[in-house]
Coordinates of C-alpha atoms in Angstrom, one line a residue:
Chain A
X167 CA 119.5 106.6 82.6
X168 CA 121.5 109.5 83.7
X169 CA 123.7 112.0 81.3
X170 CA 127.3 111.7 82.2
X171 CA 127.1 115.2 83.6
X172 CA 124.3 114.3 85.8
X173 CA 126.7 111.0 86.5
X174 CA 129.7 113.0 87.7
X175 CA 127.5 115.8 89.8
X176 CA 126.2 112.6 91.5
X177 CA 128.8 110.3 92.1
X178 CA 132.0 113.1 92.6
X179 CA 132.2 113.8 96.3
X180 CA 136.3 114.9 96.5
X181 CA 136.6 118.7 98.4
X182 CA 135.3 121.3 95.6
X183 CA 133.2 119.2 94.0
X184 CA 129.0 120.0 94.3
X185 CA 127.6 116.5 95.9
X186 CA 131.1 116.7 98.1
X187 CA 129.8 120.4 99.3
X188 CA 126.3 118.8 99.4
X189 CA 127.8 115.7 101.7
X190 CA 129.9 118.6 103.6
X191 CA 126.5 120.1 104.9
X192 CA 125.5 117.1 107.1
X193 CA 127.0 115.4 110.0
X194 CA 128.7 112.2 108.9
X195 CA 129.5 108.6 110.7
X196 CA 133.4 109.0 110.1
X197 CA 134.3 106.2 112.6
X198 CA 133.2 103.2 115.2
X199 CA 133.8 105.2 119.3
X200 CA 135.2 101.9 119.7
X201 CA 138.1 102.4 117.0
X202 CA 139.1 105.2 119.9
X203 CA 138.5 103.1 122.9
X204 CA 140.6 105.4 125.4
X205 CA 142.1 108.6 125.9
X206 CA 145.6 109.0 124.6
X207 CA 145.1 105.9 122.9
X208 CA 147.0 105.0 119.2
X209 CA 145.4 107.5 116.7
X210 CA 143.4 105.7 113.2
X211 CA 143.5 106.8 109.7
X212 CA 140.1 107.5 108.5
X213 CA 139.4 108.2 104.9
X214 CA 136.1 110.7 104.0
X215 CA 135.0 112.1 101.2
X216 CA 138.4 112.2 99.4
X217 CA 140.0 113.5 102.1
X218 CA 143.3 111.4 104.3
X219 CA 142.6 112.1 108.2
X220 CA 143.6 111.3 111.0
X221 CA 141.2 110.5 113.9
X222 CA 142.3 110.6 118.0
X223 CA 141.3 110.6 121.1
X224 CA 142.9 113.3 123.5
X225 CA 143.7 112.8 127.3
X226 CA 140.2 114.6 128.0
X227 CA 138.6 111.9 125.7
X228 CA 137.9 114.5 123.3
X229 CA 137.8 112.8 120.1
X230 CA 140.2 114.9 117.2
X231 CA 139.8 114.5 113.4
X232 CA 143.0 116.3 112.0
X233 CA 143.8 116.0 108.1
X234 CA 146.4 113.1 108.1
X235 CA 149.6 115.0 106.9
X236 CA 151.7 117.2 109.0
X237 CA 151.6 121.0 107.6
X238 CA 155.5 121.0 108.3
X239 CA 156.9 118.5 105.6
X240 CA 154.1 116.2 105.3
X241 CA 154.7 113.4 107.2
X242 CA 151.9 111.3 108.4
X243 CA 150.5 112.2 111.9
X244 CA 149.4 108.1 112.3
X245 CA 152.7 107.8 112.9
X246 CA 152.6 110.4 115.9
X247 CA 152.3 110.4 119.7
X248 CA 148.9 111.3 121.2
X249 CA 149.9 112.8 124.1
X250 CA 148.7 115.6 126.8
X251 CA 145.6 116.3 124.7
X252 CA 147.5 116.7 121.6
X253 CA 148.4 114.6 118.5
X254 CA 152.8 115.4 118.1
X255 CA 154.3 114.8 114.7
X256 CA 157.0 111.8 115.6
X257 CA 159.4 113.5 113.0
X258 CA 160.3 117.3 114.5
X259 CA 157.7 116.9 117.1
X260 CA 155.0 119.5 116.3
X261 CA 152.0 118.9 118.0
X262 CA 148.3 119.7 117.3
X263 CA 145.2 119.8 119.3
X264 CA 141.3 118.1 118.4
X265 CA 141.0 122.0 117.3
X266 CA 143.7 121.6 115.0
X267 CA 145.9 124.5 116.7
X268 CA 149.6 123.7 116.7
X269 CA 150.6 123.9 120.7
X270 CA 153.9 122.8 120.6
X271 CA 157.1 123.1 118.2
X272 CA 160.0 122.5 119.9
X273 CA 162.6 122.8 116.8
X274 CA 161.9 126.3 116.1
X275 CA 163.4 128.8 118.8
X276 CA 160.0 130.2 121.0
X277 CA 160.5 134.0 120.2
X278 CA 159.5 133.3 116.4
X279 CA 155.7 132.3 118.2
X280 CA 155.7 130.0 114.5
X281 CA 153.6 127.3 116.4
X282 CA 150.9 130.6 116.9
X283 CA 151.2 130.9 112.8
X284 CA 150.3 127.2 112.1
X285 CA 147.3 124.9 112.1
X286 CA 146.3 121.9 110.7
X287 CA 142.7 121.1 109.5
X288 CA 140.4 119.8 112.1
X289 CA 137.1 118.7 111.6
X290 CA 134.2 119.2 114.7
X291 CA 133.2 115.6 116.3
X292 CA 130.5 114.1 118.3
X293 CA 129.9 111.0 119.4
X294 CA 126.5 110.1 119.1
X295 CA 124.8 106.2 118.4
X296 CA 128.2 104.4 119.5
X297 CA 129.9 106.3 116.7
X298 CA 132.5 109.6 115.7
X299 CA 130.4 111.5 113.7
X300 CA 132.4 114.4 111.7
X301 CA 131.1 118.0 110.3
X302 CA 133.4 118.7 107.4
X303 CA 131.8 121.5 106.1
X304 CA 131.9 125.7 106.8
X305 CA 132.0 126.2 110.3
X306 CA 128.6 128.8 109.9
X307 CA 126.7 126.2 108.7
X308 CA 126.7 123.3 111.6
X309 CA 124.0 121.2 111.1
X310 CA 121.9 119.3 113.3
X311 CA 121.9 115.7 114.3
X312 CA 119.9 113.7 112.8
X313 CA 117.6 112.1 115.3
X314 CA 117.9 108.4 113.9
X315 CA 116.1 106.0 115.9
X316 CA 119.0 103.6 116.0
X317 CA 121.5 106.3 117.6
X318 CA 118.9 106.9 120.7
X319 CA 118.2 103.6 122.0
X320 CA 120.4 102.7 124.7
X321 CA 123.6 100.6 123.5
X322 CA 122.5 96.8 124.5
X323 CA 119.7 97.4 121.8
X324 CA 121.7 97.7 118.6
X325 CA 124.7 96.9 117.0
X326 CA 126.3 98.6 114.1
X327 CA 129.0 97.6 111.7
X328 CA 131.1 99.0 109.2
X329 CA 132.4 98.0 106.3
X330 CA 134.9 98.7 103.1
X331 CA 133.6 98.5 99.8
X332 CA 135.3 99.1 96.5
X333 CA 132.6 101.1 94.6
X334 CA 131.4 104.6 94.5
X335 CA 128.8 105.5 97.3
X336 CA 125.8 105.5 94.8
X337 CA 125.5 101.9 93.4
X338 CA 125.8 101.1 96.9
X339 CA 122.4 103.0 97.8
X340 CA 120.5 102.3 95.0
X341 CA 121.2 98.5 95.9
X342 CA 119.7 99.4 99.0
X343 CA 116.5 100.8 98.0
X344 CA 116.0 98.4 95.2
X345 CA 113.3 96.1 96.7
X346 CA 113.3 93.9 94.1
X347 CA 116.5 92.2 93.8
X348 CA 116.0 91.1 97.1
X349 CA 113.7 88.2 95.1
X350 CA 116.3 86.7 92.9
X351 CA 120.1 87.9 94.6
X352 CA 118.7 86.8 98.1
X353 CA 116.4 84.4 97.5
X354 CA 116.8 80.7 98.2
X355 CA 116.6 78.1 95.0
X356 CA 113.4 77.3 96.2
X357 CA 111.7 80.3 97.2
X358 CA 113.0 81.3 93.8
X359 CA 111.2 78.7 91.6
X360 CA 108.3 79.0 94.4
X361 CA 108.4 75.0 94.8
X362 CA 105.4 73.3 96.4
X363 CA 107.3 72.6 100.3
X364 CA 108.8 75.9 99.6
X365 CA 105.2 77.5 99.4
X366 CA 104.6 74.4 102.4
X367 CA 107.2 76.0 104.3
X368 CA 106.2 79.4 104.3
X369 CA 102.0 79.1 104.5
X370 CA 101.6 79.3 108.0
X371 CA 104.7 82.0 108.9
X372 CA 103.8 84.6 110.3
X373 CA 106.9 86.4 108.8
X374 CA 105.4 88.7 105.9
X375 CA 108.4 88.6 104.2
X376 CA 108.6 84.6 103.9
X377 CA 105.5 84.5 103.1
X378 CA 104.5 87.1 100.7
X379 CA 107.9 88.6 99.4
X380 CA 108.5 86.4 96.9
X381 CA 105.2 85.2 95.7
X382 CA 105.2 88.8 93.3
X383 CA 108.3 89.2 91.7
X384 CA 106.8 92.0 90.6
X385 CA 106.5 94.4 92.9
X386 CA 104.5 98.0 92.5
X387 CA 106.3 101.3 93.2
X388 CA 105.2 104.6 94.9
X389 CA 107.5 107.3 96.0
X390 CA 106.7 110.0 98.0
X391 CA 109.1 113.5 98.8
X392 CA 109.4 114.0 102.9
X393 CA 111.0 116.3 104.9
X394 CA 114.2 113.7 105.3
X395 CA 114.1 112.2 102.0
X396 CA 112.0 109.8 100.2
X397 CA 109.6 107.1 101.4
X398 CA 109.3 104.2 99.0
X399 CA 106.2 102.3 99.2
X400 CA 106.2 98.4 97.4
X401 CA 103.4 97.1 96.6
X402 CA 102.7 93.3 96.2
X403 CA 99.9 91.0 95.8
X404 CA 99.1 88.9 99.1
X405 CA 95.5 87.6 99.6
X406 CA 92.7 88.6 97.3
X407 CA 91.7 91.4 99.1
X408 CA 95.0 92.4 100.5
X409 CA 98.0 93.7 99.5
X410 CA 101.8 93.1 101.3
X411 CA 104.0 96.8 101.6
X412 CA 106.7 97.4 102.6
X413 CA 108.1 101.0 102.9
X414 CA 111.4 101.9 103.0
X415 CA 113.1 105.2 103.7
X416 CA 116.0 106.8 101.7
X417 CA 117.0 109.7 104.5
X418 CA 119.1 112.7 103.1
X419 CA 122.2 112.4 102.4
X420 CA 122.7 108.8 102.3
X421 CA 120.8 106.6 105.2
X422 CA 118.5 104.2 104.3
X423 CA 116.2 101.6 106.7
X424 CA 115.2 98.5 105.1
X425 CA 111.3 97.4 105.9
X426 CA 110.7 95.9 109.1
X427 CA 107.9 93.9 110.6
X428 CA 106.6 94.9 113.9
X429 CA 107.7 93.3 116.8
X430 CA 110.7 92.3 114.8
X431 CA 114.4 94.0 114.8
X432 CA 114.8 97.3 112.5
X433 CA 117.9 97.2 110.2
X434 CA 119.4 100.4 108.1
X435 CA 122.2 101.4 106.7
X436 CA 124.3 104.9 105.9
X437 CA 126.4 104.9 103.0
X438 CA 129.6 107.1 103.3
X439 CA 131.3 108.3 100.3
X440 CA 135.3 107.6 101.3
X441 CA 136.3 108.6 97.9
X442 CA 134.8 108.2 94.3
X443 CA 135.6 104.9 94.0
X444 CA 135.1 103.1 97.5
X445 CA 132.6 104.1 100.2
X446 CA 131.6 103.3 103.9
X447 CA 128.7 101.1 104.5
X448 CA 127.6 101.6 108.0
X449 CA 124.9 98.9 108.8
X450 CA 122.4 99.2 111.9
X451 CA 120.4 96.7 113.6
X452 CA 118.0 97.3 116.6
X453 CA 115.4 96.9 119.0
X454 CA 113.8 100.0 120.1
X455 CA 111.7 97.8 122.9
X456 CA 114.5 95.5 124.3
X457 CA 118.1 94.4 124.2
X458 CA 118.9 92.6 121.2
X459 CA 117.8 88.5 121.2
X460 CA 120.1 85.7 120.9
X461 CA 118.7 85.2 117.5
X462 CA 119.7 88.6 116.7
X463 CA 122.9 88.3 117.9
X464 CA 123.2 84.8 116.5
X465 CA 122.4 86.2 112.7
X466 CA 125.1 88.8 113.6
X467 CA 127.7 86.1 114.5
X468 CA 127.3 83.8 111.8
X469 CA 126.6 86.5 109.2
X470 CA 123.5 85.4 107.6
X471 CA 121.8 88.5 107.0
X472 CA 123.1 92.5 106.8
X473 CA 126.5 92.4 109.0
X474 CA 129.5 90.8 107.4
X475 CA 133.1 89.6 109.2
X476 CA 135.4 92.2 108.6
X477 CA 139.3 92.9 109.1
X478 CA 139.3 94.7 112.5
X479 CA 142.1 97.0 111.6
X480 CA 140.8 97.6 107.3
X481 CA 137.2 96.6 107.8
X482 CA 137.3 94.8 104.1
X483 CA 134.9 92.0 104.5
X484 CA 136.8 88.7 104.9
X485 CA 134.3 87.5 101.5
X486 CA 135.8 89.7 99.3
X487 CA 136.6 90.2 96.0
X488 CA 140.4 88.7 96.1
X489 CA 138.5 85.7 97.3
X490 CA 135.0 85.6 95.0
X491 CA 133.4 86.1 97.9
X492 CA 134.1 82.5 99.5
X493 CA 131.9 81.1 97.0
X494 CA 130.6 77.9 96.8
X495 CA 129.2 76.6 93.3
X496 CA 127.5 73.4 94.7
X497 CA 125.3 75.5 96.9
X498 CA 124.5 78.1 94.4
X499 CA 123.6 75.0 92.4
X500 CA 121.8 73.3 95.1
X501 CA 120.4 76.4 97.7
X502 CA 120.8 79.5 97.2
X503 CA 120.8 81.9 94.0
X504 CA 124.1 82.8 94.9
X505 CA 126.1 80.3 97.1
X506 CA 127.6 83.5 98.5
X507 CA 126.7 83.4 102.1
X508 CA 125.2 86.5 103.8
X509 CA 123.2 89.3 102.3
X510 CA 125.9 91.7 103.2
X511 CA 128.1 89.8 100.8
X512 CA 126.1 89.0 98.2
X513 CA 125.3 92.7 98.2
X514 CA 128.6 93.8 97.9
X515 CA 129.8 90.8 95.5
X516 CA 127.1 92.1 93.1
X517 CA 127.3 96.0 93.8
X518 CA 131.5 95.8 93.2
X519 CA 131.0 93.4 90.0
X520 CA 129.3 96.4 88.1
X521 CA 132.8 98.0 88.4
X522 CA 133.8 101.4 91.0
X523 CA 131.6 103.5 89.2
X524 CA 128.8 103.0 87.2
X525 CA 128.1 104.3 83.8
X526 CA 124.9 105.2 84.2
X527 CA 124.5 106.7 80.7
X528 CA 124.5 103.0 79.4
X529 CA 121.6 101.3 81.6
X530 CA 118.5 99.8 80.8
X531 CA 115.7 100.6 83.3
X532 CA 112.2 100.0 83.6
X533 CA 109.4 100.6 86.3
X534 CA 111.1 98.7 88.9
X535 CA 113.4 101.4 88.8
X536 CA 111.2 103.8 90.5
X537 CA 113.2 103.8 93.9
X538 CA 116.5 104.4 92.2
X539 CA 115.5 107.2 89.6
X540 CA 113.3 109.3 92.5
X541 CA 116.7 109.1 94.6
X542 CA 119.0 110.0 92.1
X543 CA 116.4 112.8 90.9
X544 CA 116.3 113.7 95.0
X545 CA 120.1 114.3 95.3
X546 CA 120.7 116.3 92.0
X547 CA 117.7 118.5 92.8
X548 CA 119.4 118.9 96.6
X549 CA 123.1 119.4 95.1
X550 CA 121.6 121.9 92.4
X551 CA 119.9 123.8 95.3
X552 CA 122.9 124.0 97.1
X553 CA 124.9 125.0 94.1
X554 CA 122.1 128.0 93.8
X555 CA 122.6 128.9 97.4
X556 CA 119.7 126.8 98.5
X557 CA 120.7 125.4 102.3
X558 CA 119.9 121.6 102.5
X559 CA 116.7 122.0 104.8
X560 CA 117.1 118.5 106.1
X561 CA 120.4 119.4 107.5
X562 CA 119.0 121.4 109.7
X563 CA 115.6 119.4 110.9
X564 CA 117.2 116.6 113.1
X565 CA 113.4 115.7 114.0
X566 CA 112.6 115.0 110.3
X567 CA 114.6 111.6 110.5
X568 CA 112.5 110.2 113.5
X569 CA 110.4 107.9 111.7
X570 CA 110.8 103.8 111.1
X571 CA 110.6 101.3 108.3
X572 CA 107.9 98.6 108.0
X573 CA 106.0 96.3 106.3
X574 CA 102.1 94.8 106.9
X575 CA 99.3 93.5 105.3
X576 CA 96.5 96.4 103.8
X577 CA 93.4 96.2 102.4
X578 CA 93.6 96.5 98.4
X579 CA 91.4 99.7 99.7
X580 CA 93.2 101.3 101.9
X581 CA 96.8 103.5 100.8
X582 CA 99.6 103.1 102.1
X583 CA 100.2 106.2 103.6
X584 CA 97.1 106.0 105.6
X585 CA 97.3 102.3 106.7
X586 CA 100.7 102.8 107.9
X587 CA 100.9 106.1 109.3
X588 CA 101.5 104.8 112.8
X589 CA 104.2 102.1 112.3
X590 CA 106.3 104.3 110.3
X591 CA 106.6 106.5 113.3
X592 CA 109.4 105.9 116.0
X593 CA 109.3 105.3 119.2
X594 CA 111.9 104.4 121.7
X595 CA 110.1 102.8 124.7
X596 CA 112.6 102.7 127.1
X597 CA 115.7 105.1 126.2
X598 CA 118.3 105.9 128.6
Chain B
X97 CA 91.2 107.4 79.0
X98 CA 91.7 107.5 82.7
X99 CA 94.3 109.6 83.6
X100 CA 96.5 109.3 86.8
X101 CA 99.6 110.9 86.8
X102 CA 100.0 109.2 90.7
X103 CA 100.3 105.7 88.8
X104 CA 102.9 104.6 86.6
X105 CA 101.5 103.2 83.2
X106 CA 102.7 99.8 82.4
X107 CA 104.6 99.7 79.7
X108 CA 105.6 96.3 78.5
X109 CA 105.6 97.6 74.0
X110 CA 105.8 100.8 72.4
X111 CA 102.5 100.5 70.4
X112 CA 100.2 103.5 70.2
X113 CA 98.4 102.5 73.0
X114 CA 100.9 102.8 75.3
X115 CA 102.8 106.0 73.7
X116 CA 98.3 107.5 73.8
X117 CA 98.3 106.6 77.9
X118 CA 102.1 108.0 78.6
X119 CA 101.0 111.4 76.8
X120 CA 97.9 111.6 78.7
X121 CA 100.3 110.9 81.9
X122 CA 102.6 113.5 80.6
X123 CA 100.1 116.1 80.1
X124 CA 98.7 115.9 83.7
X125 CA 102.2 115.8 85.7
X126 CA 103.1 118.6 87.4
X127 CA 105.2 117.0 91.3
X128 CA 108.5 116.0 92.0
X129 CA 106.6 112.4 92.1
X130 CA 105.2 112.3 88.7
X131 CA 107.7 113.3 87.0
X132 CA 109.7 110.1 88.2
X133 CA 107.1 108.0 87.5
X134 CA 106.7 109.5 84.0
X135 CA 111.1 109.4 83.7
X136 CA 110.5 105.5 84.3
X137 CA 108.2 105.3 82.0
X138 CA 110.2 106.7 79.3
X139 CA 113.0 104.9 80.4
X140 CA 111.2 101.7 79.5
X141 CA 110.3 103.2 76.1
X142 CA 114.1 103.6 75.3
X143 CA 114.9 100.2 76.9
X144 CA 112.4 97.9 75.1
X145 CA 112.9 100.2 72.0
X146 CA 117.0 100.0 72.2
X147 CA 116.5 95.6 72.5
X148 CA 114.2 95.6 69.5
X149 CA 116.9 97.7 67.4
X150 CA 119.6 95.1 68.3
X151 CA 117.7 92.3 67.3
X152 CA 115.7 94.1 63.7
X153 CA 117.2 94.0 60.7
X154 CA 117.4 97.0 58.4
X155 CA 114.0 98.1 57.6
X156 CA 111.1 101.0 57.2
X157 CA 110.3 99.8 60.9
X158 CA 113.7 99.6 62.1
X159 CA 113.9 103.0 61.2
X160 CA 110.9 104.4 62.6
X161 CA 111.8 102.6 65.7
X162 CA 115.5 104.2 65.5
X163 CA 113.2 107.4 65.5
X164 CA 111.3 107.0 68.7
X165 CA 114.3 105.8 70.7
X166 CA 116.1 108.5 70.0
X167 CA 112.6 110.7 71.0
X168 CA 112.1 109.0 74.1
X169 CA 116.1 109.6 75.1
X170 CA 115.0 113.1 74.3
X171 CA 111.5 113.4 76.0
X172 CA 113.7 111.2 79.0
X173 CA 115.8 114.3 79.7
X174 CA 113.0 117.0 79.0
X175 CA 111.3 115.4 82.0
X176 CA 114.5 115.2 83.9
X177 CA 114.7 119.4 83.6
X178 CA 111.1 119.5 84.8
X179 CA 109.4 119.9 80.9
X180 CA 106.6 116.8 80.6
X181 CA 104.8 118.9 78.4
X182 CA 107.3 119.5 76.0
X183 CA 108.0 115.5 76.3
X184 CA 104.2 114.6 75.3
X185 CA 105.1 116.6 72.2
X186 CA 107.8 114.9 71.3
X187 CA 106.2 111.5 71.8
X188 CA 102.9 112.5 69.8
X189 CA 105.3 113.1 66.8
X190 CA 105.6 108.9 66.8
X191 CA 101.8 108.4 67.2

């Protein structure tokens, strides 16, 4: 449980606020390079953080993220012309550069010099990973990029999506980092009840999570502080003298990376506060050793595990709250726990039931809540730090974030931290 | 008693037992990751505590039970603020 102070210094991210000056100290996926294909191509709104912007890409394929409204009378700048490396107001024609500066304004007479007077807030860019990512905070404190595993291999090896989702940036993390709803919200009917061809199915895979995941439903926690954030370590009976982990990391300010298997695809998200009551989810899969597989790209297409289908132009999921998801009863009472298809959506169906923010003065946790109560304690110690002057140190340590998710089999002897030193490292074999 | 702050006691009642070993565990925290493991514990205190007061009727028990949710709430947020020792005081009161 958290006090509603601590609720509010959490979950407020809106210009002013402490976690939004916390946020405004790292670099930030703001948008997909793609959304920006071209130079001089239509400009995108992009919402961050509270804040209405506008996001284009000038005729040097400089990318430009300029607050949305147009200092003269306010009209939106989505509506403008991007044009000669600058974004022009379509109402008296001011135009503004990726720097913000005002270059042109052709209804004032030149002597007055007013366009030398005027600027419009622009944010610093870099494309990085196959996305924008934006620096919204003071211009002495640029950070560093985080060196993410995902963003470095070369582009045939991952694929990232983005999605809308109507609740406040925090329920969506700590639904990322809680390892054990994965057992009942993702769970088949089956695996759920642990049926005899269920446990049939599942004795000779060699995929850890088939096998083991759900044989515990409960699960061990251990947290330990890094340098980026937290790694969580999950602890679950597997043979009699072994034990199945799986670690997952919660990276500063918001990524996470959910456990992976060797030789298997890595997955991760970032969560992106958009305002208090929706957020970004940004969701990452790759191969650091080879281009993504067909069954990779199949479980991509037909959305059965962490990407969704999403409106090109809104990026709301097509299952979706006006629609209950696309559920289907007869499955849920036949398959699945949910008969909401994809993780992604059950995710999201679940995370936007508990309404756009959480009252987290009101819950009922218990040890399984480890994950979520050393994150939230995590951010509130970083926000207070900063709100004593205290730089985020993460902000500035891009080589902190190189490290990978995983999951194996240990010894009841051995700890985690020791046996799995070496996966949880990364490694990209053969970057460009 | 064997005393690891590292590990989270399990805490499926609120007898003595179980308020003795979270003490103990208090006593001995001192980093960032015992302290969450201790604030987990407490919050199961206050959660199994806060079902059995819906469920109890009026009662000496109920009362005392009353007592120790509202202590664990308040040894919850002593740990939060980095004071476990001050919170194994506060639970010892319900021993």
């Amino acid at each position: 449980m958290l006090s509603q102070q601590e609720n509010e210094l959490l979950t407020e991210t809106n210009c002013g606020t402490p976690a939004g000056q916390y946020f405004r100290r790292f670099w930030l996926p703001a948008l997909l390079a793609s959304e920006v294909p071209a130079a001089d191509c239509p400009p995108v709104r992009v919402k961050l953080l509270g804040e209405d912007l506008v996001a284009f890409r000038d005729t040097q394929s400089r990318v430009g993220l300029v607050h949305e409204f147009c200092p003269h009378r306010g009209a939106s700048l989505f509506w403008g012309r991007n044009e000669e490396c600058g974004l022009r107001c379509v109402y008296h024609g001011w135009k503004f550069d990726v720097n913000g500066a005002c270059v042109d304004m052709p209804n004032e007479p030149p002597e007055y010099g007013f366009e030398n007077k005027v600027r419009i807030t622009a944010y610093p860019t870099c494309e990085y990973g196959g996305l924008v990512w934006a620096y919204m905070g003071p211009a002495d404190r640029i950070p560093e990029l985080p060196k993410l595993e995902w963003a470095r291999v070369p582009a045939a090896h991952r694929y990232v999506s983005k999605r809308f989702q109507e609740t406040n940036y925090l329920q969506a993390i700590e639904g990322g980092i809680d390892s054990s709803h994965s057992n009942f919200l993702h769970a088949t009917v089956d695996a759920f009840r642990v049926t005899d061809s269920y446990v049939e199915k599942v004795k000779s895979s060699t995929n850890l999570r088939a096998k083991y995941h759900l044989m515990d439903k409960a699960p061990r926690f251990t947290v330990k502080k890094t340098d980026y954030g937290l790694v969580i370590a999950v602890r679950r009976n597997a043979e009699e003298d072994t034990y199945y982990w799986r670690m997952t990391q919660f990276l500063l300010p918001s990524h996470t990376m959910i456990p992976h298997q060797k030789g298997l695809s890595i997955h991760g998200h970032c969560w992106v506060p958009r305002d208090d009551e929706t957020c970004w989810v940004w969701t990452m899969s790759w191969n650091p050793d080879q281009p993504l597989s067909s069954e990779d790209r199949d479980a991509i297409a037909n959305e059965t595990f962490v990407h969704t289908q999403v409106d090109p132009v809104t990026f709301r999921p097509l299952r979706n709250k006006s629609n209950n998801y696309m559920i289907d009863r007869e499955q849920q009472r036949t398959t699945t726990m949910t008969g909401i298809h994809g993780f992604a959506a059950q995710d999201q169906a679940i995370q936007e039931s508990m309404g756009a923010m959480v009252d987290r003065t009101q819950e009922r946790l218990g040890t399984s809540d480890t994950a979520i109560i050393a994150t939230r304690r995590l951010l509130l110690q970083e926000i207070r730090g900063l709100q004593q002057g205290q730089e985020p140190a993460a902000a500035h340590h891009g080589d902190a974030y190189w490290v990978r998710s995983c999951s194996l089999l240990l010894s009841r002897q051995i700890e985690f931290d020791e046996g799995a030193r070496d996966l949880m490292k990364a490694e990209v074999y053969r970057c460009s | 008693m064997d005393v690891n702050p590292a590990h989270i006691v399990t805490v499926t009642d609120f007898s003595s037992e179980t308020l003795q070993s979270m003490i103990a565990h208090l006593e001995f925290s001192t980093a960032f990751e015992h302290l969450v493991y201790r604030e987990a514990e407490l919050d199961a205190i206050w959660t199994i505590t806060g079902f059995y007061l819906r469920a109890a009727p009026d009662s000496d028990q109920r009362r005392q039970v009353n007592h120790l949710h509202d202590g664990a709430h308040q040894a919850h947020d002593l740990v939060a603020d980095g004071r476990p020792r001050e919170a194994a005081a506060i639970l010892r009161r319900f021993l």
